[in-house]
Short mmCIF file of C-alpha atoms and ligand atoms in Angstrom, two decimals:
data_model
loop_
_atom_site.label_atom_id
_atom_site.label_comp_id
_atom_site.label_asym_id
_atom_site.label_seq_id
_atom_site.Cartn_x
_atom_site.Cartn_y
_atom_site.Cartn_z
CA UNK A 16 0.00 0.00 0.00
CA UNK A 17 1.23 3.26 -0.95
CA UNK A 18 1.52 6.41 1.44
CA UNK A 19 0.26 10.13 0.64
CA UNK A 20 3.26 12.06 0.14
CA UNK A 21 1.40 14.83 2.48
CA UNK A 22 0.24 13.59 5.13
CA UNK A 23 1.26 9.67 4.87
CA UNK A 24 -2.69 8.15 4.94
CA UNK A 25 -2.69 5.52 2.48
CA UNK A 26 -3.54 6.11 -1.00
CA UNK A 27 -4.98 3.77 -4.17
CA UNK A 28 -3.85 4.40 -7.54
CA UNK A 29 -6.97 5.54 -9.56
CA UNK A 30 -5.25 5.11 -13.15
CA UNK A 31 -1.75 4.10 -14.87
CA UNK A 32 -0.59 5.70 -17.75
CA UNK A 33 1.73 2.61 -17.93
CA UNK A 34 5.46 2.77 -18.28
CA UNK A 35 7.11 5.71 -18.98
CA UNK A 36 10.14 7.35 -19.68
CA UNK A 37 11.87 11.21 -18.10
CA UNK A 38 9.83 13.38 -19.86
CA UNK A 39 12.61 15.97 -20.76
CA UNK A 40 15.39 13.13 -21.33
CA UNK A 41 15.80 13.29 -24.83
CA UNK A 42 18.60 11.06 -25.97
CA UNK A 43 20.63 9.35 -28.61
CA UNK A 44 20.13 5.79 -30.53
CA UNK A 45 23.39 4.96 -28.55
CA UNK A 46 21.43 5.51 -25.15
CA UNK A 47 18.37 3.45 -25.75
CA UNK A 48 19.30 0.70 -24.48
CA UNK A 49 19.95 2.18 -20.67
CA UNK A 50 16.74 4.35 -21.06
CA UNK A 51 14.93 4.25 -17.76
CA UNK A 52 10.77 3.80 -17.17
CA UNK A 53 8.63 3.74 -14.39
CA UNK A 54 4.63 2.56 -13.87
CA UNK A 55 3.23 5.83 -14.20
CA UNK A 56 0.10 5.36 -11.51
CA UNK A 57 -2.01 8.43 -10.18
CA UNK A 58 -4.13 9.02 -6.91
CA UNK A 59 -5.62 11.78 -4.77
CA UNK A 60 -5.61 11.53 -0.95
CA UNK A 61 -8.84 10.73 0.81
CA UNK A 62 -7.75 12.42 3.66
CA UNK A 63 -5.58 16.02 2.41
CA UNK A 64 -6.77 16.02 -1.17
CA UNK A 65 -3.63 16.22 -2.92
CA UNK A 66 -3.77 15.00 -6.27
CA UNK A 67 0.13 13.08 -6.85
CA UNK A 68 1.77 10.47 -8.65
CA UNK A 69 2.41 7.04 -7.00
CA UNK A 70 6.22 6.99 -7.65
CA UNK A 71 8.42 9.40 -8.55
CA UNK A 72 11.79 8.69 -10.40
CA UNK A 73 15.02 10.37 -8.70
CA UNK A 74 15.03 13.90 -8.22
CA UNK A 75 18.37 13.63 -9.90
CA UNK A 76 17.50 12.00 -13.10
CA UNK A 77 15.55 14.76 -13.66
CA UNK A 78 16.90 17.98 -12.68
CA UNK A 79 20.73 17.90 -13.47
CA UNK A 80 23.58 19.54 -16.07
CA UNK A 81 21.43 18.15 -19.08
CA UNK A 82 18.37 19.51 -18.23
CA UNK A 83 16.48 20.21 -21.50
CA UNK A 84 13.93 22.61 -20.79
CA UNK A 85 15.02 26.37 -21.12
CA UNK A 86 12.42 28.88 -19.71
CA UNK A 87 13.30 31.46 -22.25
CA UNK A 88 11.96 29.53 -25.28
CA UNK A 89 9.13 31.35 -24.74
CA UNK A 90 8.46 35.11 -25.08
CA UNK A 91 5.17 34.83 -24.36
CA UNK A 92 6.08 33.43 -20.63
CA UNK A 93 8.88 36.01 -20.78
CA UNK A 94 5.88 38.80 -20.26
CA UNK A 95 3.99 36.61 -18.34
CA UNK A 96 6.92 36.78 -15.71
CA UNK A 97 6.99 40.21 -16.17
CA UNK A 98 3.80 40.69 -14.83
CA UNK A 99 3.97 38.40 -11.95
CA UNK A 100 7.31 40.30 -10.66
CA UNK A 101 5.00 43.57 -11.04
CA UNK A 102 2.76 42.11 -9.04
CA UNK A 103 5.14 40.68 -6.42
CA UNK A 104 6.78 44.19 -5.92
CA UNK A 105 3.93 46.24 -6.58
CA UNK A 106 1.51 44.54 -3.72
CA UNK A 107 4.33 42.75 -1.55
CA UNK A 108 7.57 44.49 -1.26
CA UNK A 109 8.20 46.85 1.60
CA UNK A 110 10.08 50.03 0.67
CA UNK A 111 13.45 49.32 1.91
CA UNK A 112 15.84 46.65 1.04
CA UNK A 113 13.95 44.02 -0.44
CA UNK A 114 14.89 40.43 -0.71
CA UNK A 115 13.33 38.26 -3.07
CA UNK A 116 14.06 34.15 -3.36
CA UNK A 117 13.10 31.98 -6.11
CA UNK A 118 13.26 28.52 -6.59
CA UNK A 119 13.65 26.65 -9.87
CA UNK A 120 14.50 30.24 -11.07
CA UNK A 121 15.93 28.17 -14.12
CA UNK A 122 17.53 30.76 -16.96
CA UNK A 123 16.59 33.94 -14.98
CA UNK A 124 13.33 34.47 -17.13
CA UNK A 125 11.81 35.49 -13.35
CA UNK A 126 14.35 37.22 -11.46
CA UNK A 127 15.69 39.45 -14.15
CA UNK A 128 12.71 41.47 -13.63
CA UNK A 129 14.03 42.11 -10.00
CA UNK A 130 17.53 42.13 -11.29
CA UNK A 131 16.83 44.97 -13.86
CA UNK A 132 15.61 46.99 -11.21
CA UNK A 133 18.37 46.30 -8.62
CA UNK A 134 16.61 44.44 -6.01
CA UNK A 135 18.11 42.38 -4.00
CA UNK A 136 17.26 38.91 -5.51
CA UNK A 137 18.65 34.56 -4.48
CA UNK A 138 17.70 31.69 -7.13
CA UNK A 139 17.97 28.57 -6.27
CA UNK A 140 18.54 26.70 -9.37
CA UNK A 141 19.94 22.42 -9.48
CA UNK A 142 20.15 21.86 -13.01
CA UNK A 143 23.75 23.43 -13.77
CA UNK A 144 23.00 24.09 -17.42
CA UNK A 145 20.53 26.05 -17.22
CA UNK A 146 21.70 28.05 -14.24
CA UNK A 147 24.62 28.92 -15.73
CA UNK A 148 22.47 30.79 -18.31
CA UNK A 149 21.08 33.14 -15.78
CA UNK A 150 24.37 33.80 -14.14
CA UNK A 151 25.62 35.08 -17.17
CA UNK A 152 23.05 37.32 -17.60
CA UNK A 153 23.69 38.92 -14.02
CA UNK A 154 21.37 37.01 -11.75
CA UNK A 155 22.37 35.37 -8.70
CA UNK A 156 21.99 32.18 -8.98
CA UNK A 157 23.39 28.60 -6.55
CA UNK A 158 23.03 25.59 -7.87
CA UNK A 159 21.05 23.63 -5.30
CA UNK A 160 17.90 21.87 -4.46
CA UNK A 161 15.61 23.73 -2.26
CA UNK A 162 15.10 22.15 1.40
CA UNK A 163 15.63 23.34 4.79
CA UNK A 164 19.37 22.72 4.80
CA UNK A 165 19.79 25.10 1.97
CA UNK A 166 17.09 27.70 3.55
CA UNK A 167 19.18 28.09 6.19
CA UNK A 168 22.42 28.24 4.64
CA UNK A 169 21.10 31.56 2.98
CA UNK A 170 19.71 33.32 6.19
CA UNK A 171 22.85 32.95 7.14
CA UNK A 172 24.72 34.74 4.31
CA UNK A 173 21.94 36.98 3.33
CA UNK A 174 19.22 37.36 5.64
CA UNK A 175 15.80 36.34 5.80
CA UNK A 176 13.84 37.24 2.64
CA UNK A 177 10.45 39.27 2.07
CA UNK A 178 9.26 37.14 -0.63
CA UNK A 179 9.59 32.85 -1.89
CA UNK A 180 8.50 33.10 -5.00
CA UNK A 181 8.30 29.62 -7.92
CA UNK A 182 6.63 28.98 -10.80
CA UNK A 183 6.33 25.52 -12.06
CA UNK A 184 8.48 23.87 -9.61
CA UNK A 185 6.52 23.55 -6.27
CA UNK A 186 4.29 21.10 -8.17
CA UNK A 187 7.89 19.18 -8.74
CA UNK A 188 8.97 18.57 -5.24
CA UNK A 189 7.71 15.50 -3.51
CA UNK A 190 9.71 16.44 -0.35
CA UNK A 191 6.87 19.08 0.65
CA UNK A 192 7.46 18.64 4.64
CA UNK A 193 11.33 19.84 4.23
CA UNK A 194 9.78 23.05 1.34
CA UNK A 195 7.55 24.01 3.86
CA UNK A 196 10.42 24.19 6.83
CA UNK A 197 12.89 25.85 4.45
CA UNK A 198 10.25 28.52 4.01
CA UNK A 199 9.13 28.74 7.49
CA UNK A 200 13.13 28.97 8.11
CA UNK A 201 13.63 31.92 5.37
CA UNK A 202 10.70 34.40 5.52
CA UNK A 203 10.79 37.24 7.63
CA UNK A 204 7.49 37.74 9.99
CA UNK A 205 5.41 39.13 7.13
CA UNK A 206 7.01 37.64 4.35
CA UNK A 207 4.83 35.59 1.48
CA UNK A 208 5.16 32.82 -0.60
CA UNK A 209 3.78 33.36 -3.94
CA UNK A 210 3.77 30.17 -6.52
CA UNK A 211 1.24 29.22 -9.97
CA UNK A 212 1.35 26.05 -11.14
CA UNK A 213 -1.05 23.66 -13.83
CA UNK A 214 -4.35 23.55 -12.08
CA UNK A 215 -5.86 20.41 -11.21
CA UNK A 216 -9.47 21.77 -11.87
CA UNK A 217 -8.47 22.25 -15.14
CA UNK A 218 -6.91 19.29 -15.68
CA UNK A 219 -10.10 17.87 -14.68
CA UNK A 220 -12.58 20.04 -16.80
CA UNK A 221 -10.24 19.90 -20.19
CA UNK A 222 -8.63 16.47 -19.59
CA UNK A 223 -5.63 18.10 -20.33
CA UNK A 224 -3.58 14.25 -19.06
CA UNK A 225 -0.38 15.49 -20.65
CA UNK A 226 -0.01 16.92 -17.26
CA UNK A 227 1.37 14.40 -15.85
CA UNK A 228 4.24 13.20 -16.40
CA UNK A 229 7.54 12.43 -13.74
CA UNK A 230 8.26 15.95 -13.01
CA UNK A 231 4.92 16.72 -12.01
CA UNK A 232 4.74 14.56 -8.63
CA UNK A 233 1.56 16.74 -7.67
CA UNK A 234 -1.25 18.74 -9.14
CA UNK A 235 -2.39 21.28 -6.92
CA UNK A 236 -5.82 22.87 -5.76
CA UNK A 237 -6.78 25.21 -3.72
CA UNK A 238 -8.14 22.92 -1.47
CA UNK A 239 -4.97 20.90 -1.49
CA UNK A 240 -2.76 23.95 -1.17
CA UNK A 241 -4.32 25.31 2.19
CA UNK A 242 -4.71 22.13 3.55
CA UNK A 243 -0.87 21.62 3.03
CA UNK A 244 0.07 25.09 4.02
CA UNK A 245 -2.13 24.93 7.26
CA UNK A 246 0.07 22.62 8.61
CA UNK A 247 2.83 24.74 8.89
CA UNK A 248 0.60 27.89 9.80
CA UNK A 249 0.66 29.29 7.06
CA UNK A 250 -2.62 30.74 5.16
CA UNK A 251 -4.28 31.02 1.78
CA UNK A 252 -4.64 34.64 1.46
CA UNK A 253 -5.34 35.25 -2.32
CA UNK A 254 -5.84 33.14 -5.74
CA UNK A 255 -5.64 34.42 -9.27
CA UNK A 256 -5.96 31.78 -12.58
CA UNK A 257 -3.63 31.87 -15.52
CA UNK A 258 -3.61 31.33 -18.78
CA UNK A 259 -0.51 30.03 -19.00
CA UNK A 260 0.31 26.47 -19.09
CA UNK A 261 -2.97 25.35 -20.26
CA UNK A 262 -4.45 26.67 -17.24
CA UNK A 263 -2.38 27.36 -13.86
CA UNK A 264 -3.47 29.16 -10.55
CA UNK A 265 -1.10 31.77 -8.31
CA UNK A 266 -1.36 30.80 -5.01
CA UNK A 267 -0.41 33.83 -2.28
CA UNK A 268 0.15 32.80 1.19
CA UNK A 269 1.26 34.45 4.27
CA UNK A 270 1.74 33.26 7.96
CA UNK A 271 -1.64 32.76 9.92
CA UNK A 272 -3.48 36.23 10.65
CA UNK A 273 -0.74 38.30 9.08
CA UNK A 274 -3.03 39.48 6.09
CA UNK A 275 -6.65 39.86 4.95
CA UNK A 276 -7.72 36.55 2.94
CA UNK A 277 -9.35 38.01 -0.76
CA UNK A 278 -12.76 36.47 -0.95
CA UNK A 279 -11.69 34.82 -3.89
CA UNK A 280 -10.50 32.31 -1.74
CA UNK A 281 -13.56 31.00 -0.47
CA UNK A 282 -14.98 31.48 -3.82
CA UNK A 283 -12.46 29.07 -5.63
CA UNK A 284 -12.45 26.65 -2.74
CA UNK A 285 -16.49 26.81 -3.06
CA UNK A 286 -16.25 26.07 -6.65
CA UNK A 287 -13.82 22.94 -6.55
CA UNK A 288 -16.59 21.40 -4.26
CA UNK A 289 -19.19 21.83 -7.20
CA UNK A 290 -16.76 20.25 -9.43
CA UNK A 291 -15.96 17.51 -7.26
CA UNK A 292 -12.35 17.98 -6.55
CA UNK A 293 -12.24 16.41 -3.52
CA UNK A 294 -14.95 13.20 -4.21
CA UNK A 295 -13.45 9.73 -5.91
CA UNK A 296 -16.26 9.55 -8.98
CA UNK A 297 -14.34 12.77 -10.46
CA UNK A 298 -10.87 10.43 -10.79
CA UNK A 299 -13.27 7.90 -12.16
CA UNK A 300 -14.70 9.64 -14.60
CA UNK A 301 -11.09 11.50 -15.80
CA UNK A 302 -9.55 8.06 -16.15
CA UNK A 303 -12.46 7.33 -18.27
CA UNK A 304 -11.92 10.59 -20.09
CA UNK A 305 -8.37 9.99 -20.91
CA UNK A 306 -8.91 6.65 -22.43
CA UNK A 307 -11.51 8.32 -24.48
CA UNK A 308 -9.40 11.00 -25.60
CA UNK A 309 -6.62 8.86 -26.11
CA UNK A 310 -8.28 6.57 -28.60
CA UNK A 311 -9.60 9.63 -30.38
CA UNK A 312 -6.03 10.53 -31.03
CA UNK A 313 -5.18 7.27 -31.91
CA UNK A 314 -7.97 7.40 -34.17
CA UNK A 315 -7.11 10.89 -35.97
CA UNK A 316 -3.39 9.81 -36.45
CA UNK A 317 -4.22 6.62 -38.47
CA UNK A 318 -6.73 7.59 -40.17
CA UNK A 319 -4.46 10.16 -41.75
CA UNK A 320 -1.75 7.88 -41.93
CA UNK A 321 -3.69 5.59 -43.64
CA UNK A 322 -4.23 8.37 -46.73
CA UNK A 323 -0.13 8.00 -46.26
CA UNK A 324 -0.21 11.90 -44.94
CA UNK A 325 3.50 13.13 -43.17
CA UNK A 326 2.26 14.41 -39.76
CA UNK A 327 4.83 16.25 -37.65
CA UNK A 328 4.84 16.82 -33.87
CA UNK A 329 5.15 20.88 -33.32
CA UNK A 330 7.29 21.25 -29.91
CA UNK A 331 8.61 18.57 -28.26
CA UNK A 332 6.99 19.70 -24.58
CA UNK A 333 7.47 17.45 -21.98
CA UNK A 334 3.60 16.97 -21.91
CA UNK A 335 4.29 15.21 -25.60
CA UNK A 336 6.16 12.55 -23.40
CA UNK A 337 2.68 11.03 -21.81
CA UNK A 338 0.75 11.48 -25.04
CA UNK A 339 2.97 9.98 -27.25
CA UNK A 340 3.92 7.36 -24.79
CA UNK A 341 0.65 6.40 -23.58
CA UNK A 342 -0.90 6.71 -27.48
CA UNK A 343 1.77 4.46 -28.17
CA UNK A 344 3.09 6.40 -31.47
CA UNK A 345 6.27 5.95 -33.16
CA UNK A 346 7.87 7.60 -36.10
CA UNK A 347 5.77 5.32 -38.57
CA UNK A 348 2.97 8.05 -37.03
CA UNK A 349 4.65 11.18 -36.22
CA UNK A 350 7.40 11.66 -38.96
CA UNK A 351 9.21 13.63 -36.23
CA UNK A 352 8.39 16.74 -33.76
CA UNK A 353 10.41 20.08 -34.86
CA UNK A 354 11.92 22.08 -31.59
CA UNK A 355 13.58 25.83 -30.84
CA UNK A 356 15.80 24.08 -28.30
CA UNK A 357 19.70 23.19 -29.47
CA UNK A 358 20.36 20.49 -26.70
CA UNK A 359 17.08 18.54 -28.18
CA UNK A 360 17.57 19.22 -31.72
CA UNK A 361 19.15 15.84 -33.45
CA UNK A 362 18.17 13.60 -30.16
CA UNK A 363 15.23 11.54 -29.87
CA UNK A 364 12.00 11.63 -28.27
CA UNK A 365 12.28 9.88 -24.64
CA UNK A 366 10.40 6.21 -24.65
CA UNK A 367 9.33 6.21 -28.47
CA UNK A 368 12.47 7.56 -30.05
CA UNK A 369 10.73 10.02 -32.63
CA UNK A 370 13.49 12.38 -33.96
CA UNK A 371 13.84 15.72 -32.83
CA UNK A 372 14.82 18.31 -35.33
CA UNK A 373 15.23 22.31 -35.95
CA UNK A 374 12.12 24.51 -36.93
CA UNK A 375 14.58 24.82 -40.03
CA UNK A 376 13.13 21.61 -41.70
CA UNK A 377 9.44 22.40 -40.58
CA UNK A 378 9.82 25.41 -42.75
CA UNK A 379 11.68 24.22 -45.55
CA UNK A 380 9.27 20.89 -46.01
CA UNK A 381 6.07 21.62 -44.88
CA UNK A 382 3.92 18.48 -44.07
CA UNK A 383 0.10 18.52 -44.60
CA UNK A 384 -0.43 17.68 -40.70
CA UNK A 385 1.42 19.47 -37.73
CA UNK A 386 0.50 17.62 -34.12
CA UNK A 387 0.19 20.51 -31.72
CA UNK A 388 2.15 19.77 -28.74
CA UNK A 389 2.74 23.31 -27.43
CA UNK A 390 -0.96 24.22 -27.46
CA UNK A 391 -0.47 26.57 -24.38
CA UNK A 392 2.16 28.55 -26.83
CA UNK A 393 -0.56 28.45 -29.59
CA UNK A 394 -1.17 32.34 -29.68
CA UNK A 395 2.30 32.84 -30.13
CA UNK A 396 3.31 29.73 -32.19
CA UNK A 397 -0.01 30.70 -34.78
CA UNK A 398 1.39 34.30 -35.15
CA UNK A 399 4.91 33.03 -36.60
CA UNK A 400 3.66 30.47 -39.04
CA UNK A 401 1.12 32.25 -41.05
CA UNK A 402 3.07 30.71 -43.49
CA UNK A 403 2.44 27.23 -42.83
CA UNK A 404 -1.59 27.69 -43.13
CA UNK A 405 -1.36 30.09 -45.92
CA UNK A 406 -0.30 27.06 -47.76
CA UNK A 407 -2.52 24.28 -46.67
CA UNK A 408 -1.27 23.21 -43.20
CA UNK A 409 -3.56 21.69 -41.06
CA UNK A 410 -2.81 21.65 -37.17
CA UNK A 411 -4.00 18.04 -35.21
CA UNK A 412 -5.25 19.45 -31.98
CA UNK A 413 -6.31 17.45 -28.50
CA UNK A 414 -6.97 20.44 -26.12
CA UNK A 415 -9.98 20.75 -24.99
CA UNK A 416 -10.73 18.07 -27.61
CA UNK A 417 -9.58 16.10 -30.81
CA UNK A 418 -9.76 18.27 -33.80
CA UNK A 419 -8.16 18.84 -36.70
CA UNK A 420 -8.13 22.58 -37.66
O1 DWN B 22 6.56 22.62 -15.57
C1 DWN B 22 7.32 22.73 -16.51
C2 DWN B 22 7.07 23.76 -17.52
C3 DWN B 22 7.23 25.12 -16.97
O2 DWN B 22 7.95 23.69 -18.59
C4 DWN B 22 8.51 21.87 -16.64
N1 DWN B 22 8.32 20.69 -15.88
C5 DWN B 22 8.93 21.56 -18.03
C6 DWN B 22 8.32 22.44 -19.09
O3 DWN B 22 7.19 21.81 -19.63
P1 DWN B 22 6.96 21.75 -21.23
O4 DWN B 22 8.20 21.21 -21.85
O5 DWN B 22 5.70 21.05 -21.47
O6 DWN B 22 6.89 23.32 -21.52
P2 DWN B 22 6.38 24.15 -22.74
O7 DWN B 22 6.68 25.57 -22.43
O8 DWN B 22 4.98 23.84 -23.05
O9 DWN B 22 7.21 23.65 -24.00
C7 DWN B 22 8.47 24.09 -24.25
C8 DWN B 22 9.00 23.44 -25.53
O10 DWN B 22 8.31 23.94 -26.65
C9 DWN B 22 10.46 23.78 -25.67
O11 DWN B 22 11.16 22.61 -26.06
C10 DWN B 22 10.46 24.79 -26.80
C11 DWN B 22 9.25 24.41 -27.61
N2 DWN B 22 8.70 25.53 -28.38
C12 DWN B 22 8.87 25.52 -29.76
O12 DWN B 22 9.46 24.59 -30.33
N3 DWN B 22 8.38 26.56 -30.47
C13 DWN B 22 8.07 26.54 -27.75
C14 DWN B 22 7.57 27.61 -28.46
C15 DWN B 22 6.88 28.76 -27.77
C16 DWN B 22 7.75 27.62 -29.89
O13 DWN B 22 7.32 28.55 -30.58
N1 SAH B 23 10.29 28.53 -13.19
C1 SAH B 23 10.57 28.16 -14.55
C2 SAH B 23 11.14 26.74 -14.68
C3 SAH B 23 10.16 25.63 -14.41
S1 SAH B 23 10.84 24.02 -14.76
C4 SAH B 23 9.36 28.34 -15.44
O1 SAH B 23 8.25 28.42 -14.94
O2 SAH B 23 9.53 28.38 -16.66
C5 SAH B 23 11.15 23.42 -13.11
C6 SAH B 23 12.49 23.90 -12.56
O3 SAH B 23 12.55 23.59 -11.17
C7 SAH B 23 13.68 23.23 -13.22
O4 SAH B 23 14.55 24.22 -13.71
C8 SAH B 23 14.29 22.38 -12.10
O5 SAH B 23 15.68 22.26 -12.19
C9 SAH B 23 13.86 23.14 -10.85
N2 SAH B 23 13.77 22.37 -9.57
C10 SAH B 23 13.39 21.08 -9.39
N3 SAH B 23 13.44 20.75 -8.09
C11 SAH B 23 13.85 21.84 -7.41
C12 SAH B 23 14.13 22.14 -6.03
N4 SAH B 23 14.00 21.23 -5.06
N5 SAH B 23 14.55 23.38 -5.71
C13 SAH B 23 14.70 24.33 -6.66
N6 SAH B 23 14.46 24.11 -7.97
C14 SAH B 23 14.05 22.88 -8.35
#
């Protein structure tokens, strides 16, 4: 019997997306044979709510000097960050002397904003690679994981901080008791902790499955969140959705009775109770909704193939891991998925080896079928190949449904 990763009541897988590979390792033919899987099984606590996968490979085989994903790759998310530093020092910062810590701060796409303006700013960044991008672009940067041991390390170089800030990374750490000590350890008295990450109530209502994959031990709620938090006295004090990531919630918290909770609050908690968050049909029916959407995906891929179309993935996301993994597609499908990042260009897909290749030979040899793996970049990935419709090109979507567009 597996334990809760919260708060260690036992927990039943509800689904498994079967074996699977690390989502971001991309590799070459000469690494196939050592490629690593694990049973990817899902549950949600009974007890605290938190949505999680049953086992979680190594932190280390994930997060390390080859990580592949680089936060700038985006500008979209670039302005997106923008914002949420605005919002950070606009609402949160006090006047003099601010501190501001990030974890998973990645290439700096976050803490430049701070940087640029001269505040006083910590990332906390373990993949080497792409720290070493934001450190030479001016932004302090160690590379560590975040725990306790390294929260304290810093109060006692730098002081304790005003704001812990993340973005797609909390969701990442399975270690939550040791997080939540590490901040208790760093923030001053009226410090807060503001994180967004993919929302599980989206998840639900778009069965957007790619969501989980190895990095992704957890998918938050609010209801998960302050039940977490609440355990280390901490409070919910404000929500706000997102666009970004297919759908993603910023969470605000602050130490019990330090600030007003937004009504909001209540209002989002009262809303994942009419959606079921927190009752076991809801899994039920998602599992059921996955294998539904999965065979419709299956079903649009051959019967294109079958017509002996070329259909190439666009973006090769870590979410395209679980889809093509648990669709079960192979290069006889998808021809291979074109990609803006170097260290994944001329590797191969993890689990079902598709090749990875420059935008360069999208645009060059346009096929009649594009699989649309970065669908939460669509906006901006529609507005730079005009071209690509102009002539024809049809884009396979799956979010919020299969469609071909
Ligand atoms: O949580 C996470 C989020 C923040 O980022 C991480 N665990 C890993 C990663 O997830 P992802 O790989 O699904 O992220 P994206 O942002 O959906 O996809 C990025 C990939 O898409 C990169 O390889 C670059 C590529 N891309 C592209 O080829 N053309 C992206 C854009 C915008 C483009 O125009
Ligand atoms: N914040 C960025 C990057 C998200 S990817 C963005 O939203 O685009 C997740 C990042 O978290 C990776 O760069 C990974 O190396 C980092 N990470 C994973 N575990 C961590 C931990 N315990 N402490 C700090 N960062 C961690």
């Amino acid at each position: 019997m597996s334990k809760c990763k919260i708060c260690n009541q036992s927990i039943e897988p509800f689904m498994t997306f079967g074996k699977m590979p690390i989502a971001n390792g991309f590799l070459r033919e000469e690494d196939f044979k050592n490629e690593y899987y694990f049973e990817m099984e899902v549950g949600v606590c009974s007890c605290c709510h938190m949505f999680q996968l049953i086992n979680q490979p190594e932190r280390e085989m994930m997060f390390n000097e080859n990580y592949a994903f680089f936060s700038g790759t985006s500008k979209h998310m670039a302005s997106h960050f923008k914002e949420f530093a605005s919002h950070v020092k606009n609402n949160y910062l006090p006047g003099e002397n601010p501190f501001v810590v990030e974890i998973g701060s990645n290439d700096g796409i976050m803490l430049k904003n701070f940087a640029d303006q001269g505040i006083k700013h910590l990332g906390i960044e373990p993949s080497a690679n792409v720290a070493e991008v934001a450190r030479e672009n001016g932004i302090n940067t160690i590379t560590e994981f975040f725990d306790k041991s390294c929260a304290e390390k810093i109060i006692n170089k730098t002081g304790k901080a005003d704001a812990f800030i993340a973005a797609n990374v909390m969701c990442h750490i399975p270690y939550m008791d040791s997080i939540l000590e590490g901040i208790d350890v760093l923030l001053n008295e009226h410090g807060i902790v503001m994180f967004e990450d993919p929302y599980l109530g989206d998840v639900i209502k778009n069965t957007t499955y790619d969501q989980i994959y190895d990095e992704h031990v957890f998918l938050f709620s609010g209801l998960s969140v302050r039940n977490l938090f609440q355990r280390y006295n901490f409070e919910l004090i404000d929500i706000e959705p997102q666009e970004t990531h297919g759908g993603s919630m910023r969470y605000t918290l602050a130490r019990s009775g330090k600030r007003k909770v937004s009504q909001k609050v209540h209002e989002l908690l009262e809303q994942e109770k009419i959606l079921g968050l927190d009752k076991a049909e809801t899994y039920n029916t998602f599992r059921k909704n996955c294998e539904k959407y999965r065979d419709d995906l299956i079903a649009t891929v051959r019967a294109i193939r079958e017509k002996d179309h070329k259909i190439v993935g666009y973006a090769a996301t870590s979410k395209s891991t679980t889809i093509l993994n648990y669709c079960g597609f192979t290069s006889n499908d998808i021809a291979y998925i074109c990609d803006t990042t170097p260290i994944k260009q001329g590797k191969f897909s993890p689990g079902v080896h598709i090749p990875v290749k420059a935008n360069e030979e999208f645009k060059t040899n346009y096929p009649l079928y594009a699989l649309l793996f970065g669908y939460n970049h669509k906006k901006e990935i529609m507005a730079k190949e005009q071209d690509y419709m102009k002539q024809g090109g049809k884009w396979i979507i799956y979010v919020p449904e299969v469609k071909v567009i």
